[in-house]
Short mmCIF file of C-alpha atoms in Angstrom, two decimals:
data_model
loop_
_atom_site.label_atom_id
_atom_site.label_comp_id
_atom_site.label_asym_id
_atom_site.label_seq_id
_atom_site.Cartn_x
_atom_site.Cartn_y
_atom_site.Cartn_z
CA UNK A 1 108.84 163.18 96.81
CA UNK A 2 108.76 159.81 98.62
CA UNK A 3 110.10 156.55 97.27
CA UNK A 4 107.07 154.58 95.95
CA UNK A 5 108.85 151.21 96.32
CA UNK A 6 109.72 151.93 99.94
CA UNK A 7 106.16 153.11 100.55
CA UNK A 8 104.74 149.85 99.17
CA UNK A 9 107.16 147.81 101.27
CA UNK A 10 106.13 149.77 104.36
CA UNK A 11 102.46 149.17 103.57
CA UNK A 12 102.99 145.42 103.16
CA UNK A 13 104.91 145.33 106.44
CA UNK A 14 102.04 147.08 108.22
CA UNK A 15 99.54 144.59 106.81
CA UNK A 16 101.75 141.69 107.88
CA UNK A 17 102.06 143.10 111.38
CA UNK A 18 98.32 143.70 111.64
CA UNK A 19 97.63 140.08 110.67
CA UNK A 20 100.20 138.93 113.22
CA UNK A 21 98.45 141.00 115.90
CA UNK A 22 95.16 139.25 115.13
CA UNK A 23 96.85 135.86 115.23
CA UNK A 24 98.54 136.66 118.57
CA UNK A 25 95.33 137.86 120.18
CA UNK A 26 93.47 134.84 118.81
CA UNK A 27 96.05 132.55 120.40
CA UNK A 28 96.25 134.37 123.72
CA UNK A 29 92.61 135.31 124.11
CA UNK A 30 93.60 138.83 125.12
CA UNK A 31 96.79 140.87 125.08
CA UNK A 32 98.11 144.31 126.02
CA UNK A 33 100.06 146.83 123.96
CA UNK A 34 103.40 146.06 125.66
CA UNK A 35 102.93 142.33 125.20
CA UNK A 36 102.12 142.70 121.53
CA UNK A 37 104.93 145.18 120.91
CA UNK A 38 107.44 142.72 122.42
CA UNK A 39 106.11 139.86 120.30
CA UNK A 40 106.30 141.98 117.13
CA UNK A 41 109.66 143.47 118.18
CA UNK A 42 108.39 147.00 117.56
CA UNK A 43 107.99 150.13 119.68
CA UNK A 44 104.84 150.39 121.78
CA UNK A 45 103.69 153.38 119.70
CA UNK A 46 103.76 151.21 116.56
CA UNK A 47 101.75 148.48 118.24
CA UNK A 48 99.29 151.05 119.53
CA UNK A 49 98.78 152.46 116.00
CA UNK A 50 98.16 148.96 114.62
CA UNK A 51 95.63 148.26 117.36
CA UNK A 52 93.95 151.59 116.72
CA UNK A 53 93.49 150.80 113.02
CA UNK A 54 92.14 147.32 113.80
CA UNK A 55 89.84 148.72 116.48
CA UNK A 56 88.47 151.32 114.06
CA UNK A 57 87.30 148.48 111.80
CA UNK A 58 85.89 146.47 114.70
CA UNK A 59 88.47 143.69 114.34
CA UNK A 60 89.73 144.15 117.91
CA UNK A 61 88.23 145.80 120.98
CA UNK A 62 89.47 146.99 124.35
CA UNK A 63 88.38 145.14 127.46
CA UNK A 64 87.04 147.91 129.68
CA UNK A 65 89.83 149.96 131.26
CA UNK A 66 92.27 147.07 131.62
CA UNK A 67 94.37 148.08 128.64
CA UNK A 68 93.92 144.65 127.11
CA UNK A 69 92.57 143.86 123.65
CA UNK A 70 90.57 140.92 122.34
CA UNK A 71 89.17 140.03 118.93
CA UNK A 72 86.21 142.17 117.90
CA UNK A 73 82.82 141.37 116.48
CA UNK A 74 83.87 142.87 113.15
CA UNK A 75 85.50 139.53 112.36
CA UNK A 76 82.16 137.70 112.46
CA UNK A 77 80.82 138.92 109.08
CA UNK A 78 84.19 138.16 107.47
CA UNK A 79 84.30 134.65 108.91
CA UNK A 80 80.64 134.21 108.04
CA UNK A 81 81.30 134.88 104.36
CA UNK A 82 83.95 132.15 104.26
CA UNK A 83 81.83 129.69 106.23
CA UNK A 84 78.88 130.47 103.96
CA UNK A 85 80.92 129.61 100.87
CA UNK A 86 82.08 126.36 102.41
CA UNK A 87 78.58 125.49 103.55
CA UNK A 88 76.93 126.08 100.19
CA UNK A 89 79.53 124.01 98.35
CA UNK A 90 79.41 121.23 100.93
CA UNK A 91 75.63 121.04 100.89
CA UNK A 92 75.39 121.62 97.16
CA UNK A 93 77.94 119.11 95.88
CA UNK A 94 75.76 115.95 95.90
CA UNK A 95 72.85 117.87 94.37
CA UNK A 96 75.10 119.29 91.63
CA UNK A 97 76.62 115.89 90.85
CA UNK A 98 73.21 114.26 90.57
CA UNK A 99 71.79 117.07 88.43
CA UNK A 100 74.81 117.09 86.09
CA UNK A 101 74.58 113.32 85.62
CA UNK A 102 70.85 113.47 84.94
CA UNK A 103 70.87 116.41 82.54
CA UNK A 104 74.25 115.73 80.97
CA UNK A 105 75.33 119.37 81.27
CA UNK A 106 77.62 121.50 83.43
CA UNK A 107 76.23 122.59 86.80
CA UNK A 108 77.72 125.48 88.75
CA UNK A 109 77.23 127.21 92.08
CA UNK A 110 78.03 130.93 92.12
CA UNK A 111 78.09 133.46 94.94
CA UNK A 112 78.09 137.27 94.85
CA UNK A 113 81.38 139.04 95.48
CA UNK A 114 82.05 142.76 94.97
CA UNK A 115 79.53 143.17 92.19
CA UNK A 116 80.31 139.96 90.32
CA UNK A 117 79.20 136.34 90.35
CA UNK A 118 82.02 134.00 91.39
CA UNK A 119 81.74 130.31 90.52
CA UNK A 120 82.80 128.32 93.59
CA UNK A 121 81.79 124.78 92.65
CA UNK A 122 81.17 122.83 89.47
CA UNK A 123 79.96 119.41 88.35
CA UNK A 124 80.33 118.27 84.77
CA UNK A 125 77.91 116.03 82.93
CA UNK A 126 78.93 113.06 80.79
CA UNK A 127 78.60 114.89 77.46
CA UNK A 128 81.69 114.66 75.23
CA UNK A 129 81.51 118.39 74.50
CA UNK A 130 81.28 120.37 77.72
CA UNK A 131 81.27 124.08 78.37
CA UNK A 132 84.20 126.10 79.65
CA UNK A 133 85.65 125.28 83.08
CA UNK A 134 83.88 127.93 85.13
CA UNK A 135 85.34 127.04 88.52
CA UNK A 136 86.85 130.15 90.09
CA UNK A 137 85.81 132.32 87.16
CA UNK A 138 84.36 135.77 87.85
CA UNK A 139 81.41 136.67 85.61
CA UNK A 140 79.21 139.76 85.22
CA UNK A 141 75.93 140.01 87.06
CA UNK A 142 73.72 141.47 84.34
CA UNK A 143 74.20 139.00 81.47
CA UNK A 144 74.60 135.59 83.12
CA UNK A 145 71.85 133.41 84.55
CA UNK A 146 73.54 133.09 87.96
CA UNK A 147 74.36 136.78 88.00
CA UNK A 148 70.77 137.76 87.28
CA UNK A 149 69.52 135.60 90.15
CA UNK A 150 72.02 137.17 92.55
CA UNK A 151 71.48 140.68 91.20
CA UNK A 152 67.69 140.35 91.42
CA UNK A 153 68.03 139.55 95.12
CA UNK A 154 70.41 142.47 95.65
CA UNK A 155 68.17 144.94 93.79
CA UNK A 156 65.14 143.77 95.77
CA UNK A 157 66.99 144.93 98.89
CA UNK A 158 68.62 147.99 97.30
CA UNK A 159 67.24 149.42 94.01
CA UNK A 160 70.55 151.26 93.46
CA UNK A 161 72.50 148.00 93.19
CA UNK A 162 72.41 147.89 89.37
CA UNK A 163 75.93 147.58 87.92
CA UNK A 164 77.45 150.84 86.70
CA UNK A 165 78.60 149.23 83.44
CA UNK A 166 74.99 148.80 82.30
CA UNK A 167 74.22 151.60 79.86
CA UNK A 168 71.55 154.08 81.02
CA UNK A 169 69.36 153.10 78.06
CA UNK A 170 69.39 149.47 79.22
CA UNK A 171 68.85 150.01 82.93
CA UNK A 172 65.05 150.11 82.79
CA UNK A 173 64.92 146.92 80.73
CA UNK A 174 67.27 145.19 83.16
CA UNK A 175 65.20 146.35 86.13
CA UNK A 176 62.07 144.87 84.53
CA UNK A 177 63.87 141.60 83.80
CA UNK A 178 65.15 141.35 87.37
CA UNK A 179 61.64 141.89 88.70
CA UNK A 180 60.52 138.99 86.50
CA UNK A 181 63.38 136.86 87.83
CA UNK A 182 62.29 137.54 91.39
CA UNK A 183 58.68 136.68 90.58
CA UNK A 184 59.48 133.55 88.56
CA UNK A 185 62.24 132.21 90.80
CA UNK A 186 64.74 131.59 88.00
CA UNK A 187 66.75 133.35 85.27
CA UNK A 188 67.81 132.51 81.73
CA UNK A 189 70.81 133.68 79.75
CA UNK A 190 70.52 133.00 76.05
CA UNK A 191 73.84 133.72 74.29
CA UNK A 192 74.23 136.92 76.33
CA UNK A 193 77.65 136.25 77.85
CA UNK A 194 79.05 134.24 74.96
CA UNK A 195 77.72 133.32 71.53
CA UNK A 196 76.51 129.72 71.54
CA UNK A 197 76.18 129.49 75.33
CA UNK A 198 72.81 129.16 77.09
CA UNK A 199 72.10 128.76 80.80
CA UNK A 200 69.37 128.72 83.43
CA UNK A 201 69.83 129.45 87.13
CA UNK A 202 67.82 129.32 90.34
CA UNK A 203 68.43 130.86 93.77
CA UNK A 204 69.93 129.10 96.77
CA UNK A 205 68.84 130.45 100.16
CA UNK A 206 70.31 130.18 103.63
CA UNK A 207 68.38 129.46 106.82
CA UNK A 208 67.09 133.05 106.97
CA UNK A 209 65.70 132.94 103.42
CA UNK A 210 68.36 135.25 102.00
CA UNK A 211 69.69 134.41 98.53
CA UNK A 212 73.35 133.48 99.12
CA UNK A 213 74.12 131.64 95.89
CA UNK A 214 72.79 130.62 92.50
CA UNK A 215 72.68 127.16 90.97
CA UNK A 216 73.02 127.10 87.18
CA UNK A 217 73.01 124.62 84.32
CA UNK A 218 74.81 125.71 81.17
CA UNK A 219 75.69 124.22 77.82
CA UNK A 220 76.06 124.88 74.10
CA UNK A 221 72.97 126.34 72.50
CA UNK A 222 72.61 123.42 70.09
CA UNK A 223 72.10 121.11 73.09
CA UNK A 224 70.29 123.68 75.22
CA UNK A 225 67.97 125.56 72.85
CA UNK A 226 65.10 127.55 74.32
CA UNK A 227 62.82 124.51 74.27
CA UNK A 228 65.31 122.43 76.28
CA UNK A 229 66.00 125.32 78.68
CA UNK A 230 62.27 125.60 79.30
CA UNK A 231 62.04 121.85 79.85
CA UNK A 232 64.83 121.64 82.46
CA UNK A 233 64.01 124.87 84.32
CA UNK A 234 61.72 123.12 86.86
CA UNK A 235 64.52 120.64 87.64
CA UNK A 236 67.02 123.45 88.19
CA UNK A 237 64.57 125.27 90.46
CA UNK A 238 63.92 122.05 92.40
CA UNK A 239 67.67 121.48 92.81
CA UNK A 240 68.11 125.03 94.11
CA UNK A 241 65.34 124.41 96.63
CA UNK A 242 66.97 121.15 97.72
CA UNK A 243 70.27 122.88 98.44
CA UNK A 244 68.35 125.62 100.27
CA UNK A 245 66.64 122.96 102.37
CA UNK A 246 70.04 121.47 103.19
CA UNK A 247 71.14 125.00 104.18
CA UNK A 248 68.29 125.16 106.69
CA UNK A 249 65.66 127.02 104.68
CA UNK A 250 62.13 125.67 104.68
CA UNK A 251 59.65 127.29 102.36
CA UNK A 252 56.28 128.19 103.86
CA UNK A 253 53.50 125.88 102.75
#
């Protein structure tokens, strides 16, 4: 039976070497197996295995029959996800600050990540009692306003995208609610994630019209009862549209 500690160390070393290979190729533009093996101080067979694994995932590609490798197109979606996060926070920050100041509540931007909603930016209103610091927090999709907006977009593209943790008895109700979210263009969460916490969210779209984030306003239920949520919903939707416009999306007239 193998040593699990040694196995983990070997795995970490392989990951480190693979990252170094990508960095070397990025710096050189293109590189061969011998060149990379020398830089890594490993045998050519080891370098070849690393390149094979990276090539299988589209992260590197061979240049014809020259024996050289360059970065592959598989890196584009990965880089795009990072750039997308930076873009939505950059474009959304002034809108969030203005909305938080006007409504006096916490405003967040969340993006989808591996089945959850991840809060990547936050602006706090001037209220003495504010909600929890959501920045960086991972929240469920099915019982948060931002999550519902993101999940509604995902389910519209793939009906099987409903979270597994939702009980079978609740799946039909959630599907109906998500259809309503898509039609209305916003989602509410009334004490679903936490007792005493209400929120409303609207979609943020990129230049292609795809929903890439959700803008939400949240606060304690005594300050954001249903009547107040209903009152501010048009402002939240308008703010989401403004960020979308800044992201390059123009709604058809």
